[in-house]
Structure formats: C-alpha cells, structure tokens
mmCIF file of C-alpha atoms in Angstrom:
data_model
loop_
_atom_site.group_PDB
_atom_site.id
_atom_site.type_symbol
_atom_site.label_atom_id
_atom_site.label_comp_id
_atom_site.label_asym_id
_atom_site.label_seq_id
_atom_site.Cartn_x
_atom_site.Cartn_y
_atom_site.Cartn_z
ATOM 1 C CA UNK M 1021 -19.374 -26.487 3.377
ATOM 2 C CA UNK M 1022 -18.160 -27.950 -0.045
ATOM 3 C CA UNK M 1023 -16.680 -25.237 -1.760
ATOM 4 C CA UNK M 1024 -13.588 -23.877 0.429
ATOM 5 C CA UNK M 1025 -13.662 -20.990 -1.861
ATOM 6 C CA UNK M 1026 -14.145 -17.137 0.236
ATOM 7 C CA UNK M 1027 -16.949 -15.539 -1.444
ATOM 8 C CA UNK M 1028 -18.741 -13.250 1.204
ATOM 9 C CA UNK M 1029 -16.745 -10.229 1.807
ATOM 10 C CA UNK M 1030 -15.731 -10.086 5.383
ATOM 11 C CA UNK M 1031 -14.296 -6.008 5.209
ATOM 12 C CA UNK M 1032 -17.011 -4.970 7.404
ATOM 13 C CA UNK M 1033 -17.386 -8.109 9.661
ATOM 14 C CA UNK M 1034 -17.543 -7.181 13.402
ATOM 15 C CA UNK M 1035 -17.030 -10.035 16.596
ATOM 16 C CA UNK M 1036 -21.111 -9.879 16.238
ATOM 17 C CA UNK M 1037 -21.139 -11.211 12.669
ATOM 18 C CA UNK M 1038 -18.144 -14.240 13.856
ATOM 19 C CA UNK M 1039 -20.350 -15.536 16.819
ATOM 20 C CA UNK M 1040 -23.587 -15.240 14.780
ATOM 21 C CA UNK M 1041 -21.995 -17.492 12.344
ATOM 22 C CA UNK M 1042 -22.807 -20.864 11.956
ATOM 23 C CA UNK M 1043 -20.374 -22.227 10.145
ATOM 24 C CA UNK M 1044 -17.902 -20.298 12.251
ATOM 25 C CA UNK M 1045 -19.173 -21.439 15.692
ATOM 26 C CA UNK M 1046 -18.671 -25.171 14.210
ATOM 27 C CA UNK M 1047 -14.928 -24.124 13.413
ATOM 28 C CA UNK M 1048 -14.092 -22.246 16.502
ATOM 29 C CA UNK M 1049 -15.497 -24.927 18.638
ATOM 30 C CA UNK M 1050 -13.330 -27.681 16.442
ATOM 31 C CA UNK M 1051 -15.957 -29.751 14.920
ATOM 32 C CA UNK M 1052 -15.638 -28.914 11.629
ATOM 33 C CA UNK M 1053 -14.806 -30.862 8.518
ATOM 34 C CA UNK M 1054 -11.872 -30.166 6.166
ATOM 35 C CA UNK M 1055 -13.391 -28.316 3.886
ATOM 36 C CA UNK M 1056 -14.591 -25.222 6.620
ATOM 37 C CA UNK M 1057 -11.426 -25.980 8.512
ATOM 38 C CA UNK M 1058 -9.401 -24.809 5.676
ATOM 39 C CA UNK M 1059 -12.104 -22.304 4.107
ATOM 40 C CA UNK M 1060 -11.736 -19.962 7.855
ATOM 41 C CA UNK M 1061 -7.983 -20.491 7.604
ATOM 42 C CA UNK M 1062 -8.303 -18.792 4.265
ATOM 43 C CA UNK M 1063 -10.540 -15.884 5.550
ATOM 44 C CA UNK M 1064 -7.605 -14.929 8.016
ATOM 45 C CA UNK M 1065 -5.750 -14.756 5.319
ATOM 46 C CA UNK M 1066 -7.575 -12.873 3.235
ATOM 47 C CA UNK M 1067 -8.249 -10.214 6.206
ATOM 48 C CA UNK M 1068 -5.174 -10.526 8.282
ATOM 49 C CA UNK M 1069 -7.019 -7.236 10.353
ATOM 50 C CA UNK M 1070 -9.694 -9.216 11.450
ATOM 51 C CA UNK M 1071 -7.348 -11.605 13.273
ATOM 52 C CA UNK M 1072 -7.638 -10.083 16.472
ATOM 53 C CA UNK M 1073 -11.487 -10.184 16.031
ATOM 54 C CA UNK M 1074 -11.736 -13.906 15.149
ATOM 55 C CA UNK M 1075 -9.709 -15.086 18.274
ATOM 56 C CA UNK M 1076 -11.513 -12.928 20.507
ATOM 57 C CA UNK M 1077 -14.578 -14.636 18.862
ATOM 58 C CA UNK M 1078 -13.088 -18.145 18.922
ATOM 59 C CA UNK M 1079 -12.174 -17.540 23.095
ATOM 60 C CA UNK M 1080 -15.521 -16.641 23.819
ATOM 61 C CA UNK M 1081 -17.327 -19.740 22.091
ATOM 62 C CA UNK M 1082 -15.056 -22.341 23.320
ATOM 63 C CA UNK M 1083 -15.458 -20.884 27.005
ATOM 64 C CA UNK M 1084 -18.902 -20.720 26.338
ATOM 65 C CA UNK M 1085 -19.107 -24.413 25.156
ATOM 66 C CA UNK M 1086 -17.697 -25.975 28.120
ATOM 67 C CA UNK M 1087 -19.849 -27.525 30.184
ATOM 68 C CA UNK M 1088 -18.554 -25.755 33.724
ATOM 69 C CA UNK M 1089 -18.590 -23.393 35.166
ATOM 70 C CA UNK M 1090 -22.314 -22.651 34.790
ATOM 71 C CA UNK M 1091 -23.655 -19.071 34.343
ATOM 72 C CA UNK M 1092 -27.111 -18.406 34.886
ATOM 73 C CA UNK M 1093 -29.235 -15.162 33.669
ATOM 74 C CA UNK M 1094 -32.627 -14.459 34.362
ATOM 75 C CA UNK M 1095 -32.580 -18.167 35.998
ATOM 76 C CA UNK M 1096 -31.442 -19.471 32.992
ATOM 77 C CA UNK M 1097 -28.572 -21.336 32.114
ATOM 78 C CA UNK M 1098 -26.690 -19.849 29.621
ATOM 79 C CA UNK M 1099 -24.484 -21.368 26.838
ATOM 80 C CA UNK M 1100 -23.941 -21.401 23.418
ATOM 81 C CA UNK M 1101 -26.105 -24.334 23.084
ATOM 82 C CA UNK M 1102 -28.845 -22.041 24.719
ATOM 83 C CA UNK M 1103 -27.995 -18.975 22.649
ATOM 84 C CA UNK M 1104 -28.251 -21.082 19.302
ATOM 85 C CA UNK M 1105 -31.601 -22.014 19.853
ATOM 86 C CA UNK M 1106 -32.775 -18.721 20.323
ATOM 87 C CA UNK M 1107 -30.920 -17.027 17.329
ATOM 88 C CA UNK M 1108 -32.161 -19.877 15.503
ATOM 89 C CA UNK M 1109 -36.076 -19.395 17.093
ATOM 90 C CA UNK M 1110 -36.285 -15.773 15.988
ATOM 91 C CA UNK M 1111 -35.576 -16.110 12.016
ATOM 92 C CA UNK M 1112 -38.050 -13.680 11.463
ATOM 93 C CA UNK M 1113 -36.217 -10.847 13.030
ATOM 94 C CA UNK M 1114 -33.692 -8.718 11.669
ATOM 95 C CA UNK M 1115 -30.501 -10.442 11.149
ATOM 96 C CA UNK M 1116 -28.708 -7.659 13.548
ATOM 97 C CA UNK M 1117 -31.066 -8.324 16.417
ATOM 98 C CA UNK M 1118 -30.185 -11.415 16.888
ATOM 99 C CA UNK M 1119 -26.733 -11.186 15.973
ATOM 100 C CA UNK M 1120 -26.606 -8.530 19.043
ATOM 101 C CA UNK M 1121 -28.535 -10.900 21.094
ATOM 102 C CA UNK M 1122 -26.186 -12.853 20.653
ATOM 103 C CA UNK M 1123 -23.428 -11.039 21.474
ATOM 104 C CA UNK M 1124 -24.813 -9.560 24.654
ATOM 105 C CA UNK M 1125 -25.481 -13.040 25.859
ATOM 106 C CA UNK M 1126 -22.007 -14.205 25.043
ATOM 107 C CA UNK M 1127 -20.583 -11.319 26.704
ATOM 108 C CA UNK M 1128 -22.315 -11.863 30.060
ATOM 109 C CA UNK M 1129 -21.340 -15.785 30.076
ATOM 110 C CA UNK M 1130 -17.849 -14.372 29.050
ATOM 111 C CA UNK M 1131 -17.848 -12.088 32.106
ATOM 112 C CA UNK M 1132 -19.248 -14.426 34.477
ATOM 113 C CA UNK M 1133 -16.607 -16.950 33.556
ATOM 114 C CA UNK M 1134 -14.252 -15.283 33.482
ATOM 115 C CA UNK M 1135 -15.277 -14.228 37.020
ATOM 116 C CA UNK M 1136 -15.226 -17.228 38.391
ATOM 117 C CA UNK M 1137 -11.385 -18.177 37.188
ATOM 118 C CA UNK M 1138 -10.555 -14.398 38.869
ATOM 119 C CA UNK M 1139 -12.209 -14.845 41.960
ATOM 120 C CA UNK M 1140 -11.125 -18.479 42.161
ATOM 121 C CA UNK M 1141 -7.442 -17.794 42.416
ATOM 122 C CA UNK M 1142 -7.922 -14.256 45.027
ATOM 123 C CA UNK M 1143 -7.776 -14.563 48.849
ATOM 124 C CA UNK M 1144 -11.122 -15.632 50.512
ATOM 125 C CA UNK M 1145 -10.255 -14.880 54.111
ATOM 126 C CA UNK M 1146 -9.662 -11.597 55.773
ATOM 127 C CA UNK M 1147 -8.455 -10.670 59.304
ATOM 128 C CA UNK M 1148 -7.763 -6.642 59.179
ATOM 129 C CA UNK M 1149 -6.897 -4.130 61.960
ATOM 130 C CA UNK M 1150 -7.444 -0.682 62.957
ATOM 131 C CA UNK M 1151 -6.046 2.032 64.023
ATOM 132 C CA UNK M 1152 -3.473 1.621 67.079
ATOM 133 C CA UNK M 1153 -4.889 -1.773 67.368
ATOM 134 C CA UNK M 1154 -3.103 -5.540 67.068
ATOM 135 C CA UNK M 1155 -4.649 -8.719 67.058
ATOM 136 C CA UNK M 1156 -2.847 -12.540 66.943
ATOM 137 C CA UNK M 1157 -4.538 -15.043 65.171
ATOM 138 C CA UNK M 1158 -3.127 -18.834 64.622
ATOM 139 C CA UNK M 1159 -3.544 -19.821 61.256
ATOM 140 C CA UNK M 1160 -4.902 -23.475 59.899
ATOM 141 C CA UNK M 1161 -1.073 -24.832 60.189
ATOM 142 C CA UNK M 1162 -0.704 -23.599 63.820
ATOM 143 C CA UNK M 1163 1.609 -20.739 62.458
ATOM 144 C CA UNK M 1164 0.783 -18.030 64.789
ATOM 145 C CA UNK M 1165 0.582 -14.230 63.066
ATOM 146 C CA UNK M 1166 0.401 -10.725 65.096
ATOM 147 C CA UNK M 1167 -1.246 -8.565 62.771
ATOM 148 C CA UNK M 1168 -0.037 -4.877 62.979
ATOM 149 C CA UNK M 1169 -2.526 -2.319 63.084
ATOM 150 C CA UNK M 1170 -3.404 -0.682 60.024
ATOM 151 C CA UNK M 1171 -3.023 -4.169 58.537
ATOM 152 C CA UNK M 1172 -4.514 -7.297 56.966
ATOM 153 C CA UNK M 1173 -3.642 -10.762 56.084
ATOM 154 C CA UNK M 1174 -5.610 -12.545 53.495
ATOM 155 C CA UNK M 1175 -5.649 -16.415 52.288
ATOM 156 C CA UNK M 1176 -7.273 -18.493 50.477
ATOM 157 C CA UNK M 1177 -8.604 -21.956 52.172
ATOM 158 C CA UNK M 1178 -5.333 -24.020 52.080
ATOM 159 C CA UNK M 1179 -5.032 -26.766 49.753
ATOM 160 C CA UNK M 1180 -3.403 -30.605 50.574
ATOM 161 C CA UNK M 1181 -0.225 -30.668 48.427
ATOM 162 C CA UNK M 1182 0.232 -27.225 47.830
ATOM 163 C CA UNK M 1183 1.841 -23.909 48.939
ATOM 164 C CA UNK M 1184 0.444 -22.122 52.099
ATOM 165 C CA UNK M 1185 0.244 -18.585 50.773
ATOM 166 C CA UNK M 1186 -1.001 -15.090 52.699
ATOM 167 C CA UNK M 1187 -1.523 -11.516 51.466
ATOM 168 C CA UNK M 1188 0.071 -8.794 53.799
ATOM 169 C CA UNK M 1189 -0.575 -5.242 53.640
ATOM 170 C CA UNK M 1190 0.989 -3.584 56.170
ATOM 171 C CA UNK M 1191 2.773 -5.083 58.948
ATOM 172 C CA UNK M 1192 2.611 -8.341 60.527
ATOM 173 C CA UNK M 1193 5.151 -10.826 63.314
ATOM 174 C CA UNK M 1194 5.382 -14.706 61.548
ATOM 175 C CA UNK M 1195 5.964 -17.621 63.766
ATOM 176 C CA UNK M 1196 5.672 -20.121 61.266
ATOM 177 C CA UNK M 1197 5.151 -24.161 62.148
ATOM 178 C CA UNK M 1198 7.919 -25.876 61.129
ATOM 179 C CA UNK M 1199 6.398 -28.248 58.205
ATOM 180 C CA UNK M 1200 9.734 -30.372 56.499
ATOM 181 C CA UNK M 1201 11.748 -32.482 57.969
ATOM 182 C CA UNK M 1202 14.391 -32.159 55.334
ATOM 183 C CA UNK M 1203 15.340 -28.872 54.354
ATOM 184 C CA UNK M 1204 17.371 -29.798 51.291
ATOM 185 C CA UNK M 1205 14.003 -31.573 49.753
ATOM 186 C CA UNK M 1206 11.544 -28.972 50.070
ATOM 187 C CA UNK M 1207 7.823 -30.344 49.130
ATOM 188 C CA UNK M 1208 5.634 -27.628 47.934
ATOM 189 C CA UNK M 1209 2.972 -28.760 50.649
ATOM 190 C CA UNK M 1210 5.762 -27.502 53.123
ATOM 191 C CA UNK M 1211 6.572 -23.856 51.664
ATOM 192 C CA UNK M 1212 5.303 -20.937 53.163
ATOM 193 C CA UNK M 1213 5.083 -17.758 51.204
ATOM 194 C CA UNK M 1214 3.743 -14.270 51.973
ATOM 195 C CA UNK M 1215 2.971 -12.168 48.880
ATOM 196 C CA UNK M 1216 3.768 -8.333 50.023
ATOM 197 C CA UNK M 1217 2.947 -7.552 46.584
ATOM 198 C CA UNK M 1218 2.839 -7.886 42.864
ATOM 199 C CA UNK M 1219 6.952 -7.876 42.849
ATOM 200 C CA UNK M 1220 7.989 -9.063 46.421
ATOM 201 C CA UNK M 1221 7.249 -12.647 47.722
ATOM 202 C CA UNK M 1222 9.299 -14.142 50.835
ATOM 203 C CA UNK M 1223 9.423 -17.574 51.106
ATOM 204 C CA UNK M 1224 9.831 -19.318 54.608
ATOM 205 C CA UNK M 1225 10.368 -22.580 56.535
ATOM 206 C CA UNK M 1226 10.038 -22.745 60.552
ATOM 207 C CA UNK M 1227 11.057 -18.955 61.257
ATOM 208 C CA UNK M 1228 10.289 -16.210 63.048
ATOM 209 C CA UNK M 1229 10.589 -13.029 61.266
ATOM 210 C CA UNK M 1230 8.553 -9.277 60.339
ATOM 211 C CA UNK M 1231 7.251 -8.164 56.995
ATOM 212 C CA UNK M 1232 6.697 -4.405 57.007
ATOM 213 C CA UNK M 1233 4.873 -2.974 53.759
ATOM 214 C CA UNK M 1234 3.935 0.638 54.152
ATOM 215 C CA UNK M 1235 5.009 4.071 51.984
ATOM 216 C CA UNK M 1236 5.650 1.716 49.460
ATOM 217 C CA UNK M 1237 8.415 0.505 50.769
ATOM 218 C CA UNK M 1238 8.657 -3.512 52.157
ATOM 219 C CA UNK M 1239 11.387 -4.276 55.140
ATOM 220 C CA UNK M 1240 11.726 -7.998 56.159
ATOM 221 C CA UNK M 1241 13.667 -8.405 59.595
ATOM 222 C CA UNK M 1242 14.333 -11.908 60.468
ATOM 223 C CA UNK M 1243 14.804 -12.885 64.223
ATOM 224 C CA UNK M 1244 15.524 -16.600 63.568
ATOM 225 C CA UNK M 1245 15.603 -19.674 60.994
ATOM 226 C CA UNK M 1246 16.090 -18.369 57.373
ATOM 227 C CA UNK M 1247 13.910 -16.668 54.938
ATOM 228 C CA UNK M 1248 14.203 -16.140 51.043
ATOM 229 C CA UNK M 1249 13.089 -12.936 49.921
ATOM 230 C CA UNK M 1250 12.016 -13.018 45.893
ATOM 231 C CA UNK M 1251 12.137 -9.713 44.037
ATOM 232 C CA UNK M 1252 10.283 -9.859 40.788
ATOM 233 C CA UNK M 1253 10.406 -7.585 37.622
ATOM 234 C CA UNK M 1254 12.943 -5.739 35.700
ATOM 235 C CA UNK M 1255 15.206 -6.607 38.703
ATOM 236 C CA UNK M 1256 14.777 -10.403 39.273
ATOM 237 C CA UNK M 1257 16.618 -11.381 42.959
ATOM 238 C CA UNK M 1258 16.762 -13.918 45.449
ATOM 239 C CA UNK M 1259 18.491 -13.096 48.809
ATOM 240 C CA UNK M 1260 18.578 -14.923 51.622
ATOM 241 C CA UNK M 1261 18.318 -13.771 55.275
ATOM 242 C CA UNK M 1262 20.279 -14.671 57.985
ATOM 243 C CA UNK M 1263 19.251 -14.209 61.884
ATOM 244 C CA UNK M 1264 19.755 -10.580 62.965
ATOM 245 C CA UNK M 1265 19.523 -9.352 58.886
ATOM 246 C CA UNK M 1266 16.743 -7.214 57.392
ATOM 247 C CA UNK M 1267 16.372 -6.447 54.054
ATOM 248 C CA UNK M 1268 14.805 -2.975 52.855
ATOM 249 C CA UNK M 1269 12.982 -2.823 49.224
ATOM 250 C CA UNK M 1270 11.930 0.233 47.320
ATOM 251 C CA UNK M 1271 10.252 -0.994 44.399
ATOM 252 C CA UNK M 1272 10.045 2.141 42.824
ATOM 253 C CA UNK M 1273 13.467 3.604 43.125
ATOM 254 C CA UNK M 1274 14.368 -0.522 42.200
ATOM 255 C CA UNK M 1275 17.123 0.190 45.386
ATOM 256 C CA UNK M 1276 17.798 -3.014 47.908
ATOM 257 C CA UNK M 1277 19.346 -2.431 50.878
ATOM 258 C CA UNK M 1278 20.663 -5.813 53.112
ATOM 259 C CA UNK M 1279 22.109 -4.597 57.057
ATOM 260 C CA UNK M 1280 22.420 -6.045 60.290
ATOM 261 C CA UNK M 1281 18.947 -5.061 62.180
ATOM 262 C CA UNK M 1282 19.600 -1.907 63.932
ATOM 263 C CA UNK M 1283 17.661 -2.619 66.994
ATOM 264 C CA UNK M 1284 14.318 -3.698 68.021
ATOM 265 C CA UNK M 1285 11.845 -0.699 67.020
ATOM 266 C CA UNK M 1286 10.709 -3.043 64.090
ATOM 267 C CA UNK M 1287 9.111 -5.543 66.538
ATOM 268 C CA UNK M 1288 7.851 -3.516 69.496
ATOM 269 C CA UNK M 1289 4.263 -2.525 68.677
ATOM 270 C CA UNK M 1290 3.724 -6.056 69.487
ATOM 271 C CA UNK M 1291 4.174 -5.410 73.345
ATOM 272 C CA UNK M 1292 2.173 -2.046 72.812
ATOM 273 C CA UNK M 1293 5.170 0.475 74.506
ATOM 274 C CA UNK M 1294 7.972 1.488 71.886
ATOM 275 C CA UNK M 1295 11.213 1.597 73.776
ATOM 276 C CA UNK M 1296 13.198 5.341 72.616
ATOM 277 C CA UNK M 1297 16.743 4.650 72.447
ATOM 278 C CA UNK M 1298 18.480 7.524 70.515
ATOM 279 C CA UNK M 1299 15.434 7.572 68.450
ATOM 280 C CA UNK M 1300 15.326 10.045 65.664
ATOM 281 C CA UNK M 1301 11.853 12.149 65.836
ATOM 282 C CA UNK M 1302 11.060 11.860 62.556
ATOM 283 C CA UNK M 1303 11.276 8.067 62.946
ATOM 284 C CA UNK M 1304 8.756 8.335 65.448
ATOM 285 C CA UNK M 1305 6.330 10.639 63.664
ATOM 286 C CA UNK M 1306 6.290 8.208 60.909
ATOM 287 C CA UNK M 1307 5.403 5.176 63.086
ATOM 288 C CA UNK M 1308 2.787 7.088 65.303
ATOM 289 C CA UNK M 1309 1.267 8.015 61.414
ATOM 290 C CA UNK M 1310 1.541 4.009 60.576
ATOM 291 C CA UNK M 1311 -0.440 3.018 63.984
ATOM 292 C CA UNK M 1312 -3.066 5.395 64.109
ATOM 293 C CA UNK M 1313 -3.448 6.091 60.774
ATOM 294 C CA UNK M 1314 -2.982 10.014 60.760
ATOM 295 C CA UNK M 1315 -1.399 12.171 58.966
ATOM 296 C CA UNK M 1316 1.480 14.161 61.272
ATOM 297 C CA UNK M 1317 3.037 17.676 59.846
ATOM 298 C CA UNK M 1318 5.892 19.886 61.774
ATOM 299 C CA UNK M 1319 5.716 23.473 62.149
ATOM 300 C CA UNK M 1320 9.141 23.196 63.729
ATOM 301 C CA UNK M 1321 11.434 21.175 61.248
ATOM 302 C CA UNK M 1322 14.681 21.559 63.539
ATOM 303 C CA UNK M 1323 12.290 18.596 65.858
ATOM 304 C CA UNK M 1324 12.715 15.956 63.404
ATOM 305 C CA UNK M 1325 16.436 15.424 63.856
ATOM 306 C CA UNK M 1326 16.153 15.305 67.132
ATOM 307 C CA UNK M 1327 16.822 12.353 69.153
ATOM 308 C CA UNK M 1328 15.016 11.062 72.436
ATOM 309 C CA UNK M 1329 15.271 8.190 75.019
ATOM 310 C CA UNK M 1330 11.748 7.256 76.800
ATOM 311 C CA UNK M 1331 8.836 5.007 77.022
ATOM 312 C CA UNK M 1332 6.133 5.862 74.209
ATOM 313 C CA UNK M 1333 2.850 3.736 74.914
ATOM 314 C CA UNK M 1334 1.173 2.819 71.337
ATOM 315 C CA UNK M 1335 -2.322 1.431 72.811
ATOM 316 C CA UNK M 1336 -3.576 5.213 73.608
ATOM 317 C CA UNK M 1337 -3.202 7.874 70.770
ATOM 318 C CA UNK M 1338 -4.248 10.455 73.458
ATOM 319 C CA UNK M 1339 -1.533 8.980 75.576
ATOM 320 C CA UNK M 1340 1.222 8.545 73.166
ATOM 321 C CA UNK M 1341 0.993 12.400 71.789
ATOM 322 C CA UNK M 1342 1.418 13.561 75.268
ATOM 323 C CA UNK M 1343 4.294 11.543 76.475
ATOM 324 C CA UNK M 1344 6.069 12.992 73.176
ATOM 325 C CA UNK M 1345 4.809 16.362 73.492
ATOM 326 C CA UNK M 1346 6.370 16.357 77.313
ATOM 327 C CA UNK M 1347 9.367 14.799 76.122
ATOM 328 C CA UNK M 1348 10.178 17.466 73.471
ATOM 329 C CA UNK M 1349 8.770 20.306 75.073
ATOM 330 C CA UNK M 1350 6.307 20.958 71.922
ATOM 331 C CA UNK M 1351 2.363 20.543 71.380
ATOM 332 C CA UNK M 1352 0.799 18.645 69.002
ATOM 333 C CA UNK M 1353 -2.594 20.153 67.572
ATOM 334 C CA UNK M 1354 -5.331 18.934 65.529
ATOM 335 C CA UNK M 1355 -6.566 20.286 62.005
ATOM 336 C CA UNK M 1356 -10.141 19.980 61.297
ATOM 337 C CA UNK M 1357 -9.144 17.552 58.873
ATOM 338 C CA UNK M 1358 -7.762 15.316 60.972
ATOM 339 C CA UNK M 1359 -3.902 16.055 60.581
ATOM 340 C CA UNK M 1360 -1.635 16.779 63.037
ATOM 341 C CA UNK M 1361 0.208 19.054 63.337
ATOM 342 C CA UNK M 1362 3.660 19.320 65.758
ATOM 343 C CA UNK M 1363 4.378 22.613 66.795
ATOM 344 C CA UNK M 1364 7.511 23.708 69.157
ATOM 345 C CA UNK M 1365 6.466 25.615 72.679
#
C-alpha cells in the first residue's frame, strides 16, 4: 500500500469486513510495511468506535496464525493460512459470503483455541463421594487425603518444579508429605495449596489439618504443623494457623473469625461415629444434612437448642435418625420429596 491516505469509509465496517481484509490481516499479523502500518493506525483514528472491533479482529488472526495448537473441522486443519485460500478460491461469490465464511471459520478456530488454553489450566483428575460415604486416597506425593462425603478433590497431573495444587469442595482430612527441608527457603516445587475457591487458597508444608467448604462458608482446623490461609478480593488477608486454631470464612458477609478449635466434631466423620458432647441439635441437623445430603426441617423449633451427649453412627442414615430420634424423644419423617422433617412425640 503506497498511499497511507484513508479513503474507504469504514462507518459501517463490522469484525467480518477486518478479517476479510487483506491488507488488514498483513497488519494484524505484523508483517506489514510502513506505509499500511501507519495507514491502519490512521483508521483507528479516524473511527475511534471501531477500536474495540479491530482488536477483537487483530486477537483472533494472530491466534489463528500460530502454528499450535491445531484445530481441525470437518478433518481439516484450520488456520488463517487455510481460510485465505478459500476466500481467495471463491472470487466469484458475493463479497459477504465469503467474508462470513470467513468469520465462521475464524470463530470456531477462536473457540477451539481458546478451549484448549481453558481446559489446559482446569483440574484433570477427580475422586468424589457420596452420600454418608468417605474414601482415603494417597496422592502422587504420598500426601494421604480422607475425602468427606458429599465431596471431591480435583488436580491436575503434577508438574516437576511447580506447585502441587487440589480443588476441594466440601470437606476433606490433609496429611501432607513433608517436601522442604528448609522452611525459611520455600521452593515452589515444595508448596502445597488447596484452592477452596475463587477467594480462599490455604497454603501448607508437612501438616495435618481439615478444610470444610459447605453453605458457603470455608472452616480450616489445623491439628499440627502450620498452615497459611489466603483470602482474596476486596478483603486481601494472610493468617496463619497455629496447632489447635481454626479459622472460619464467610465470603459473603466478608466476616473472619480466628478461635481455639472447640473440640473434635470437625474431624470425626473420619472414624464414622460422631461423639455428642453438649452438642447443640441444630449442629447436628446440619451435619446429618452435609453427610447424607438431605434436606432436614423442624416442626418443633424449641429441639434445636437443645443439647445431647451420645454416640451418633454416620455410616447408616437409617441408623443415625433413630439413635437421634430415641435420644430426643421425637420422630423424624420423610416428605415425598425427600426432606425430612423432625417432629417432637
């Protein structure tokens, strides 16, 4: 392009007319000479509302000009190369065919590219529990995991030199293998970190401790070595755990709570019998509703202040409703639905 001066009138251009372009492909993929270079620099410019358009339109032909990852269609592969010579093949058409042609096809390497990066970077592996159930599982480092039920734990294969990371939702008991030597010089090979969610990350070394996600709330108990707990967005923290310390989070009501731990209810399911010790009933109802996934309601709200000693076995739904039916002297009956409901004698 000699002349650097904007003639065509670009008012009605769309991301179709940018990709169909030729001279703006050569620009957007940065192989143009001077003269272009500075004639698009002028169009933007000229039509500062098409800005948004043209990088849009400059993303998708530079992604679609690198050489990986492929993209196939049709059991083609697809790039821009590709897509050229078939605009360029059908000059007999209508200009807006192929200029849609060639939108569609950048759109679906676009897609599958961007694909690729997404599913690239989200956990691969799965372990997930059901209702009233556990299950331990040692993970590639040795660390050894008791999944909760109503749980999973996802990672992605782990990586030499970098973080071991896991996805909890739900509940889970961490023995993690003591990696560093040093634990003033911290490599990021040896850091453990368990994402709870988008805002809440802990970060461990060798410890022993329990994440508990549910009701959107997260509660990390540590039993012993030392965990960091990271609390992203509008209320950036870092607080560290001693043994004997849990930390409560509610991300929505942005409240943190740090107290001694209370006693062992936290860590019991593991042993499948929950040890009453003053326990309130509305503290139980909740974790009966977190192991067998159900949904409990009281007919008799004066029960859930009340506060029992006993054995309640977790393994057996069946089993567990009637030792706390016999231990408050109330029923529990089922909805057709499903739900619960807890009903004084």
């Amino acid at each position: 392009m000699q002349n650097n001066q904007v003639t065509t009138d670009y008012t009605d251009f769309t991301l179709e007319h940018f990709l169909a372009d030729p001279s703006f492909r050569t620009w957007a993929k940065g192989t143009a000479d001077a003269n272009t270079t500075t004639y698009w620099q002028q169009v933007i410019g000229i039509y500062p509302q098409h800005e948004a358009t043209i990088g849009q339109a400059v993303a998708i032909i530079r992604k679609l000009s690198q050489p990986s990852p492929s993209a196939t269609f049709n059991g083609q592969q697809l790039s821009w190369k590709t897509i050229e010579t078939q605009i360029n093949g059908h000059t007999t058409r209508k200009t807006i065919s192929w200029i849609r042609y060639a939108a569609v096809a950048a759109a679906i390497v676009l897609l599958a590219v961007a694909s690729w990066l997404l599913l690239s970077k989200q956990p691969q592996l799965q372990q997930q529990t059901l209702a009233a159930q556990r299950q331990r599982m040692v993970l590639p480092d040795s660390s050894v995991v008791t999944l909760g039920a109503n749980s999973s734990l996802s990672y992605n294969t782990w990586q030499p030199g970098k973080p071991r990371e896991v996805w909890l939702k739900g509940e889970a008991y961490f023995e993690i293998n003591h990696l560093n030597k040093d634990s003033a010089h911290i490599t990021p090979a040896q850091r453990f970190l368990v994402h709870v969610n988008d805002n809440i990350t802990v970060e461990v070394l060798g410890t022993v401790f329990l994440v508990r996600n549910r009701r959107g709330k997260t509660a990390v108990s540590l039993e012993s070595g030392s965990v960091k707990v990271n609390i992203a967005g509008t209320r950036q923290q870092q607080l560290m755990l001693k043994p004997g310390e849990t930390v409560e989070l509610n991300p929505q009501q942005n409240l943190v709570e740090l107290h001694p731990q209370k006693d062992s209810i936290p860590t019991q399911w593991r042993s499948g019998n929950l040890m009453l010790n003053n326990t309130s009933v509305r503290e139980i109802l909740q974790l009966l509703e977190d192991n067998y996934n159900r949904t409990v309601k009281v007919a008799s709200p004066e029960l859930l202040d009340k506060r029992v000693d006993g054995i309640l076995p977790l393994n057996n739904e069946q089993h567990a409703l009637m030792a706390l039916s016999s231990i408050l002297d109330a029923e529990f009956r089922e909805h057709t639905n499903g739900t619960l409901v807890l009903k004084k004698n």
